[in-house]
Short mmCIF file of C-alpha atoms and ligand atoms in Angstrom, two decimals:
data_model
loop_
_atom_site.label_atom_id
_atom_site.label_comp_id
_atom_site.label_asym_id
_atom_site.label_seq_id
_atom_site.Cartn_x
_atom_site.Cartn_y
_atom_site.Cartn_z
CA MET A 163 0.20 0.06 -0.30
CA GLY A 164 1.20 3.65 -0.75
CA THR A 165 1.27 4.11 -4.30
CA ASP A 166 -1.41 6.55 -5.61
CA THR A 167 -3.41 3.94 -7.39
CA ASP A 168 -3.48 2.06 -4.18
CA LEU A 169 -4.82 5.12 -2.06
CA LYS A 170 -7.59 6.05 -5.41
CA VAL A 171 -8.58 2.44 -4.65
CA LEU A 172 -9.13 3.46 -0.99
CA ILE A 173 -10.84 6.74 -1.99
CA ASP A 174 -13.06 4.56 -4.44
CA ARG A 175 -14.02 1.99 -1.64
CA LEU A 176 -14.69 5.32 0.93
CA GLU A 177 -16.96 6.35 -1.63
CA GLN A 178 -19.03 3.14 -1.91
CA THR A 179 -18.91 2.00 1.14
CA ARG A 180 -18.53 5.24 3.07
CA THR A 181 -16.25 3.97 5.62
CA LEU A 182 -12.74 2.96 5.94
CA SER A 183 -10.61 1.25 8.53
CA ARG A 184 -8.37 2.88 11.46
CA GLU A 185 -5.18 1.73 9.50
CA GLU A 186 -6.61 2.33 5.86
CA TRP A 187 -7.58 5.89 7.25
CA SER A 188 -4.16 6.82 8.57
CA ILE A 189 -2.26 5.13 5.44
CA LEU A 190 -4.51 7.41 3.27
CA ILE A 191 -3.98 10.78 5.15
CA ARG A 192 -0.19 10.01 5.86
CA GLY A 193 0.00 8.95 1.49
CA ARG A 194 -1.62 11.75 0.25
CA THR A 195 -0.25 14.05 -2.83
CA PRO A 196 -2.04 16.72 -4.56
CA GLU A 197 -2.75 14.38 -7.46
CA LEU A 198 -4.58 12.32 -5.23
CA ALA A 199 -6.14 15.79 -3.50
CA GLU A 200 -7.70 16.56 -6.84
CA TYR A 201 -9.48 12.93 -7.17
CA LEU A 202 -10.89 13.45 -3.76
CA PHE A 203 -12.38 17.08 -4.70
CA GLN A 204 -13.98 15.82 -7.64
CA LYS A 205 -15.68 12.84 -5.89
CA ALA A 206 -16.67 15.24 -3.14
CA ARG A 207 -17.91 18.29 -5.39
CA VAL A 208 -19.81 15.71 -7.27
CA ILE A 209 -21.62 14.22 -4.02
CA ARG A 210 -21.74 17.57 -2.59
CA ILE A 211 -23.81 19.08 -5.77
CA ARG A 212 -25.86 15.83 -5.55
CA HIS A 213 -27.45 16.53 -2.46
CA TYR A 214 -27.25 20.42 -1.96
CA GLY A 215 -26.66 21.69 -5.28
CA ARG A 216 -24.42 24.66 -5.71
CA ASP A 217 -26.18 26.65 -2.98
CA ILE A 218 -23.99 27.47 0.09
CA PHE A 219 -25.72 28.04 3.20
CA ILE A 220 -24.86 31.18 5.64
CA ARG A 221 -25.05 31.61 9.39
CA GLY A 222 -24.83 34.71 11.30
CA LEU A 223 -22.07 34.01 13.82
CA ILE A 224 -22.95 36.08 17.10
CA GLU A 225 -19.49 36.04 19.41
CA PHE A 226 -21.56 37.17 22.72
CA THR A 227 -18.67 36.72 25.41
CA ASN A 228 -15.19 36.27 25.49
CA TYR A 229 -15.00 35.14 29.16
CA CYS A 230 -14.00 31.95 29.78
CA ARG A 231 -13.81 29.72 33.32
CA ASN A 232 -11.64 27.17 30.57
CA ASP A 233 -7.66 27.48 29.77
CA CYS A 234 -7.58 24.89 26.82
CA TYR A 235 -3.96 25.66 25.63
CA TYR A 236 -4.47 26.74 22.24
CA CYS A 237 -7.05 29.15 22.68
CA GLY A 238 -6.90 32.94 22.69
CA ILE A 239 -9.78 33.70 25.18
CA ARG A 240 -8.44 31.14 27.71
CA ARG A 241 -8.54 32.27 31.55
CA SER A 242 -5.16 32.88 31.84
CA ASN A 243 -4.92 34.80 28.93
CA GLY A 244 -4.43 38.26 30.86
CA CYS A 245 -3.84 40.56 28.01
CA ALA A 246 -7.65 39.39 26.69
CA ALA A 247 -9.58 42.64 26.72
CA ARG A 248 -12.76 40.69 27.87
CA TYR A 249 -16.81 41.99 26.80
CA ARG A 250 -19.95 40.18 27.00
CA LEU A 251 -23.14 41.64 25.11
CA THR A 252 -26.32 42.11 26.44
CA GLU A 253 -29.93 40.46 25.47
CA LYS A 254 -30.64 43.81 23.83
CA ASP A 255 -27.11 43.70 22.03
CA ILE A 256 -27.53 40.64 20.69
CA LEU A 257 -31.20 41.18 19.23
CA ALA A 258 -29.63 43.98 17.60
CA CYS A 259 -27.29 41.40 16.01
CA CYS A 260 -30.10 39.26 15.08
CA GLU A 261 -32.41 42.28 13.81
CA SER A 262 -29.39 43.40 11.61
CA GLY A 263 -29.13 39.99 10.44
CA TYR A 264 -32.17 38.93 9.60
CA ARG A 265 -32.60 41.86 7.06
CA LEU A 266 -29.30 40.75 5.34
CA GLY A 267 -30.60 37.40 4.73
CA PHE A 268 -29.72 35.19 7.48
CA ARG A 269 -32.04 32.39 8.79
CA THR A 270 -29.68 30.97 11.43
CA PHE A 271 -28.30 32.37 14.40
CA VAL A 272 -25.29 30.84 16.04
CA LEU A 273 -24.62 32.43 19.36
CA GLN A 274 -21.05 31.30 20.24
CA GLY A 275 -18.86 32.07 23.48
CA GLY A 276 -16.47 31.17 25.74
CA GLU A 277 -17.89 29.02 28.91
CA ASP A 278 -19.02 32.02 30.72
CA GLY A 279 -21.12 31.52 34.00
CA TRP A 280 -22.50 34.78 33.85
CA TYR A 281 -24.98 33.19 31.52
CA THR A 282 -26.77 31.36 33.82
CA ASP A 283 -29.19 28.69 32.63
CA ASP A 284 -31.86 31.45 33.46
CA ARG A 285 -30.09 34.11 31.23
CA MET A 286 -29.66 32.21 28.64
CA THR A 287 -33.07 30.69 28.51
CA ASP A 288 -34.20 34.22 28.33
CA ILE A 289 -32.32 34.98 25.35
CA ILE A 290 -33.00 32.07 23.60
CA SER A 291 -37.04 32.44 23.72
CA SER A 292 -36.67 36.31 22.92
CA ILE A 293 -34.92 35.44 19.80
CA HIS A 294 -37.16 31.98 19.32
CA SER A 295 -40.40 34.42 19.31
CA ALA A 296 -38.72 37.37 17.21
CA TRP A 297 -37.67 35.47 14.50
CA PRO A 298 -39.20 31.84 14.65
CA ASP A 299 -38.79 31.18 11.07
CA CYS A 300 -35.06 31.13 12.15
CA ALA A 301 -32.93 28.34 13.82
CA ILE A 302 -31.17 29.04 16.56
CA THR A 303 -27.38 27.72 17.25
CA LEU A 304 -25.80 27.40 20.40
CA SER A 305 -21.94 27.02 20.40
CA ILE A 306 -20.79 27.49 24.51
CA GLY A 307 -19.31 24.81 25.50
CA GLU A 308 -19.66 22.02 27.72
CA ARG A 309 -23.00 22.08 30.33
CA SER A 310 -25.27 19.94 32.15
CA PHE A 311 -27.68 17.67 30.21
CA GLU A 312 -30.48 19.73 32.22
CA SER A 313 -29.35 22.62 31.00
CA TYR A 314 -28.87 21.82 27.42
CA ARG A 315 -32.52 20.57 27.89
CA ARG A 316 -33.80 23.82 29.23
CA PHE A 317 -31.82 25.49 26.22
CA ALA A 318 -33.53 23.13 23.70
CA LEU A 319 -37.10 23.91 25.48
CA ALA A 320 -36.46 27.72 25.29
CA GLY A 321 -35.81 27.05 21.51
CA ALA A 322 -32.41 26.02 20.52
CA ASP A 323 -32.45 23.99 17.35
CA ARG A 324 -28.88 23.37 16.99
CA TYR A 325 -25.42 22.95 19.08
CA LEU A 326 -21.91 23.34 17.76
CA LEU A 327 -19.45 21.70 20.42
CA ARG A 328 -16.29 20.30 18.78
CA HIS A 329 -14.72 16.98 20.20
CA GLU A 330 -11.33 18.58 19.65
CA THR A 331 -9.61 14.91 19.30
CA PHE A 332 -11.02 11.43 19.63
CA ASP A 333 -7.87 10.34 21.47
CA GLU A 334 -7.84 11.55 25.53
CA ALA A 335 -4.09 10.96 25.37
CA HIS A 336 -4.32 13.38 22.61
CA TYR A 337 -6.73 15.52 24.21
CA ARG A 338 -4.75 16.08 27.51
CA LYS A 339 -2.35 17.93 25.55
CA LEU A 340 -4.55 20.12 24.67
CA HIS A 341 -6.14 20.97 27.52
CA PRO A 342 -5.49 21.44 31.32
CA PRO A 343 -6.29 18.55 33.67
CA ARG A 344 -9.78 18.95 34.54
CA MET A 345 -10.69 18.65 31.37
CA SER A 346 -11.26 15.29 29.92
CA ALA A 347 -12.43 13.74 25.93
CA ALA A 348 -14.66 11.83 27.67
CA HIS A 349 -16.67 14.80 29.29
CA ARG A 350 -16.54 16.43 26.12
CA LYS A 351 -18.03 13.14 24.05
CA GLN A 352 -20.61 12.64 26.90
CA CYS A 353 -22.16 16.25 26.21
CA LEU A 354 -22.29 15.30 22.50
CA TRP A 355 -24.56 12.19 22.96
CA ASP A 356 -26.45 14.01 25.40
CA LEU A 357 -27.13 16.74 22.83
CA LYS A 358 -28.18 14.28 20.41
CA ARG A 359 -30.56 12.49 22.62
CA LEU A 360 -32.33 15.93 23.37
CA GLY A 361 -32.88 16.01 19.51
CA TYR A 362 -30.58 18.67 18.78
CA GLN A 363 -28.92 19.17 15.33
CA VAL A 364 -25.37 18.90 16.30
CA GLY A 365 -21.96 19.72 15.01
CA THR A 366 -18.62 18.55 16.03
CA GLY A 367 -15.50 18.67 14.79
CA PHE A 368 -11.90 19.38 15.24
CA MET A 369 -8.88 21.66 14.52
CA VAL A 370 -6.36 20.16 11.90
CA GLY A 371 -2.85 20.13 12.66
CA SER A 372 -3.32 20.93 16.19
CA PRO A 373 -0.12 20.31 18.42
CA TYR A 374 1.04 16.61 18.52
CA GLN A 375 -1.68 15.41 16.19
CA THR A 376 -0.85 12.39 14.21
CA PRO A 377 -2.38 10.55 11.45
CA GLU A 378 -3.87 8.08 14.02
CA ASN A 379 -5.26 10.61 15.87
CA LEU A 380 -6.94 11.80 12.68
CA ALA A 381 -8.38 8.31 12.18
CA ASP A 382 -9.91 8.09 15.17
CA ASP A 383 -11.48 11.49 14.85
CA MET A 384 -13.35 10.21 11.17
CA LEU A 385 -14.11 7.13 13.15
CA PHE A 386 -15.58 9.07 15.75
CA LEU A 387 -17.49 11.17 13.21
CA LYS A 388 -18.71 7.95 11.32
CA GLU A 389 -20.00 6.91 15.02
CA LEU A 390 -21.86 9.93 16.20
CA ASN A 391 -23.08 10.84 12.71
CA PRO A 392 -23.51 14.32 13.68
CA GLN A 393 -25.29 17.20 11.43
CA MET A 394 -22.63 19.07 10.78
CA VAL A 395 -18.88 18.70 10.78
CA GLY A 396 -16.39 21.99 11.48
CA ILE A 397 -12.74 21.90 10.93
CA GLY A 398 -10.46 24.20 10.63
CA PRO A 399 -6.75 24.84 11.00
CA PHE A 400 -5.14 25.13 14.27
CA ILE A 401 -3.65 29.02 14.30
CA PRO A 402 -0.98 29.81 17.19
CA HIS A 403 -2.17 32.77 19.37
CA HIS A 404 0.74 34.59 20.79
CA GLY A 405 -0.76 34.84 24.29
CA THR A 406 -1.20 30.90 24.80
CA PRO A 407 1.32 28.19 25.78
CA PHE A 408 1.05 27.08 21.89
CA ALA A 409 1.83 30.03 20.62
CA GLY A 410 5.26 28.92 19.45
CA LYS A 411 3.53 25.77 17.23
CA PRO A 412 3.33 25.65 13.90
CA ALA A 413 -0.22 26.27 11.96
CA GLY A 414 -2.11 23.63 10.79
CA THR A 415 -2.16 23.65 6.72
CA LEU A 416 -4.42 24.72 4.23
CA GLU A 417 -3.56 21.47 2.16
CA LEU A 418 -4.39 18.79 4.86
CA THR A 419 -7.63 20.71 5.72
CA LEU A 420 -8.96 20.53 2.29
CA PHE A 421 -8.13 17.30 1.96
CA LEU A 422 -9.89 16.24 5.06
CA LEU A 423 -12.81 18.15 4.11
CA GLY A 424 -12.95 16.16 0.84
CA LEU A 425 -12.70 12.91 3.11
CA ILE A 426 -15.54 13.89 5.28
CA ARG A 427 -17.65 14.60 2.15
CA LEU A 428 -17.55 11.32 0.99
CA MET A 429 -17.73 9.45 4.40
CA LEU A 430 -20.95 11.50 5.35
CA PRO A 431 -22.30 12.86 2.11
CA ARG A 432 -25.33 14.70 3.18
CA VAL A 433 -23.51 16.49 6.46
CA LEU A 434 -23.09 20.28 6.35
CA LEU A 435 -19.69 21.43 6.12
CA PRO A 436 -18.43 24.78 6.99
CA SER A 437 -15.68 26.43 5.16
CA THR A 438 -14.37 28.14 8.23
CA THR A 439 -12.77 31.32 9.04
CA ALA A 440 -9.81 29.79 10.15
CA LEU A 441 -9.54 28.49 6.83
CA GLY A 442 -10.27 31.81 5.20
CA THR A 443 -7.22 33.50 7.81
CA ILE A 444 -4.60 31.46 6.49
CA ALA A 445 -5.05 31.86 2.97
CA PRO A 446 -6.84 34.61 1.12
CA ASP A 447 -9.10 32.18 -0.70
CA GLY A 448 -9.23 29.74 1.73
CA ARG A 449 -12.86 29.37 1.90
CA GLU A 450 -13.54 29.46 -1.83
CA GLN A 451 -11.04 26.38 -1.86
CA GLY A 452 -13.11 24.81 1.19
CA ILE A 453 -16.31 24.72 -0.90
CA LEU A 454 -14.38 23.34 -3.89
CA ALA A 455 -13.26 20.32 -1.80
CA GLY A 456 -17.05 20.16 -0.56
CA ALA A 457 -17.69 22.07 1.94
CA ASN A 458 -21.74 23.81 1.73
CA VAL A 459 -21.84 26.13 4.73
CA VAL A 460 -19.98 29.40 5.64
CA MET A 461 -20.49 31.71 8.62
CA PRO A 462 -20.05 35.13 8.56
CA ASN A 463 -19.51 37.26 11.62
CA LEU A 464 -22.44 39.35 12.83
CA SER A 465 -20.63 40.63 16.09
CA PRO A 466 -20.92 44.45 16.72
CA PRO A 467 -17.82 45.48 15.15
CA GLN A 468 -16.56 46.83 18.11
CA VAL A 469 -15.95 43.55 19.91
CA ARG A 470 -15.01 41.42 16.86
CA GLU A 471 -11.25 42.20 17.07
CA LYS A 472 -11.68 40.96 21.16
CA TYR A 473 -12.87 37.70 20.25
CA LEU A 474 -9.19 36.33 19.05
CA LEU A 475 -9.22 32.80 19.31
CA TYR A 476 -5.93 32.76 16.92
CA ASP A 477 -4.05 35.46 15.60
CA ASN A 478 -4.94 37.65 12.70
CA LYS A 479 -8.12 36.33 13.08
CA ILE A 480 -10.12 37.78 9.91
CA CYS A 481 -12.98 39.62 10.90
CA THR A 482 -13.46 43.22 8.81
CA GLY A 483 -13.17 41.68 5.27
CA ASP A 484 -15.83 39.45 2.80
CA GLU A 485 -16.23 37.63 6.25
CA ALA A 486 -18.35 40.32 8.09
CA ALA A 487 -22.01 40.10 7.77
CA GLU A 488 -22.65 43.07 6.07
CA SER A 489 -20.21 42.15 3.08
CA LEU A 490 -22.36 39.56 1.85
CA LYS A 491 -22.66 40.99 -1.58
CA SER A 492 -18.90 40.72 -2.08
CA LEU A 493 -19.27 36.98 -0.65
CA ASN A 494 -21.62 36.03 -2.85
CA ALA A 495 -19.53 37.32 -5.54
CA ARG A 496 -16.62 35.55 -4.43
CA MET A 497 -18.57 32.32 -4.27
CA LYS A 498 -20.15 33.08 -7.77
CA SER A 499 -16.95 32.96 -9.39
CA ILE A 500 -16.21 29.61 -8.40
CA GLY A 501 -19.85 28.58 -9.70
CA TYR A 502 -21.81 28.62 -6.59
CA ARG A 503 -24.03 31.06 -4.51
CA LEU A 504 -25.05 32.00 -1.25
CA THR A 505 -28.52 31.24 -0.43
CA ILE A 506 -31.79 32.51 2.32
CA ALA A 507 -32.70 29.32 4.04
CA ARG A 508 -32.72 28.21 7.67
CA GLY A 509 -30.22 25.36 6.01
CA ASP A 510 -31.41 22.49 7.59
CA SER A 511 -29.11 19.23 7.56
CA LEU A 512 -29.87 16.39 5.35
CA ASN A 513 -28.06 14.29 7.39
CA ILE A 514 -30.71 12.93 10.01
N1 SAH W 389 -16.09 27.83 24.24
C1 SAH W 389 -17.04 27.05 23.10
C2 SAH W 389 -16.68 27.77 21.71
C3 SAH W 389 -15.82 28.42 21.40
S1 SAH W 389 -14.24 28.43 20.85
C4 SAH W 389 -16.60 25.78 22.86
O1 SAH W 389 -16.13 25.14 23.72
O2 SAH W 389 -17.23 25.02 22.16
C5 SAH W 389 -14.98 27.23 19.01
C6 SAH W 389 -13.62 26.59 18.53
O3 SAH W 389 -12.46 27.42 17.99
C7 SAH W 389 -13.17 25.66 18.99
O4 SAH W 389 -13.95 24.62 19.21
C8 SAH W 389 -12.00 25.28 18.50
O5 SAH W 389 -11.73 24.09 17.94
C9 SAH W 389 -11.16 26.79 17.93
N2 SAH W 389 -9.96 26.99 18.16
C10 SAH W 389 -9.89 27.85 19.56
N3 SAH W 389 -8.62 28.00 19.29
C11 SAH W 389 -8.03 27.81 18.08
C12 SAH W 389 -6.86 28.01 17.39
N4 SAH W 389 -5.75 28.50 18.17
N5 SAH W 389 -6.63 28.06 16.23
C13 SAH W 389 -8.03 27.55 15.33
N6 SAH W 389 -8.94 27.10 16.05
C14 SAH W 389 -9.03 27.25 17.33
#
């Protein structure tokens, strides 16, 4: 095993059976070449167009707090980063974001933040039900980390439809190299199963090229995605942040991220696959390339302009160009130039 032809056979088999063994995943990831990637992307595009056409779903991302009780070694808003200028949005601020987002054409609002205790279950449910009653035709997505089953249940009752919680890495030993001891891969996964049980449309995922990551780790991540069968998978390159313990670590690559996007499209044909902000940060046309590798979602930034640069998960995060929600027109023009178009819709997953 290992020549391009052998690896093409693996890709063909993945396309037909939608699964590979752990060993095959690592061989494929380790042995990838530009030619093989092109072979993969062609298939990924066909599958994506079969299920979602050339439409790209948009989500309005509202980064409503950068306070966080966690201390993840990679993340710029970790508790120990004393240089981060902290902010919280009020319910009124958040509703104003939704208001302008709705006018721009967003039908999904993603509330993302650090794990901030100020937003108790009561406060969160107030915010969720206000959005739900003001824009009943919109989907509400939460991305606020690990909470209890009971909290997740209350958020769902208040009107939350979806939840994004990347598993970050399947492997417990690798997970512990990225997080302080009080966090665990097992708990993160438990949260994902809880969310599924509660009927959420669930998104998970991981960083590509996170420190110490091996092809075997990625193989485990693929197997976990297969098992969880989420509605959405968010992956993006790890990018160092100067104020974290991983400041000096190398960033993940565009090339590996695109290859994994293609593999995920073949494994889970109907899944929602965002072309992430991190991808757009490491290359000027990163998000277009993500779409051409099989992605079908973009998440422009709907946060109030004055807080955008404070929600800095990694260095140089783009936030004022075409990824800003106000620039939908130019984002659409960019997507049209590669043969796709943004669409105004809730954009529910076909992977159910
Ligand atoms: N606190 C929430 C969501 C906020 S962070 C949670 O725990 O889910 C959203 C995602 O950004 C994380 O899941 C992580 O995968 C990604 N991220 C954080 N730091 C990053 C970095 N330095 N480079 C790339 N992605 C990063």
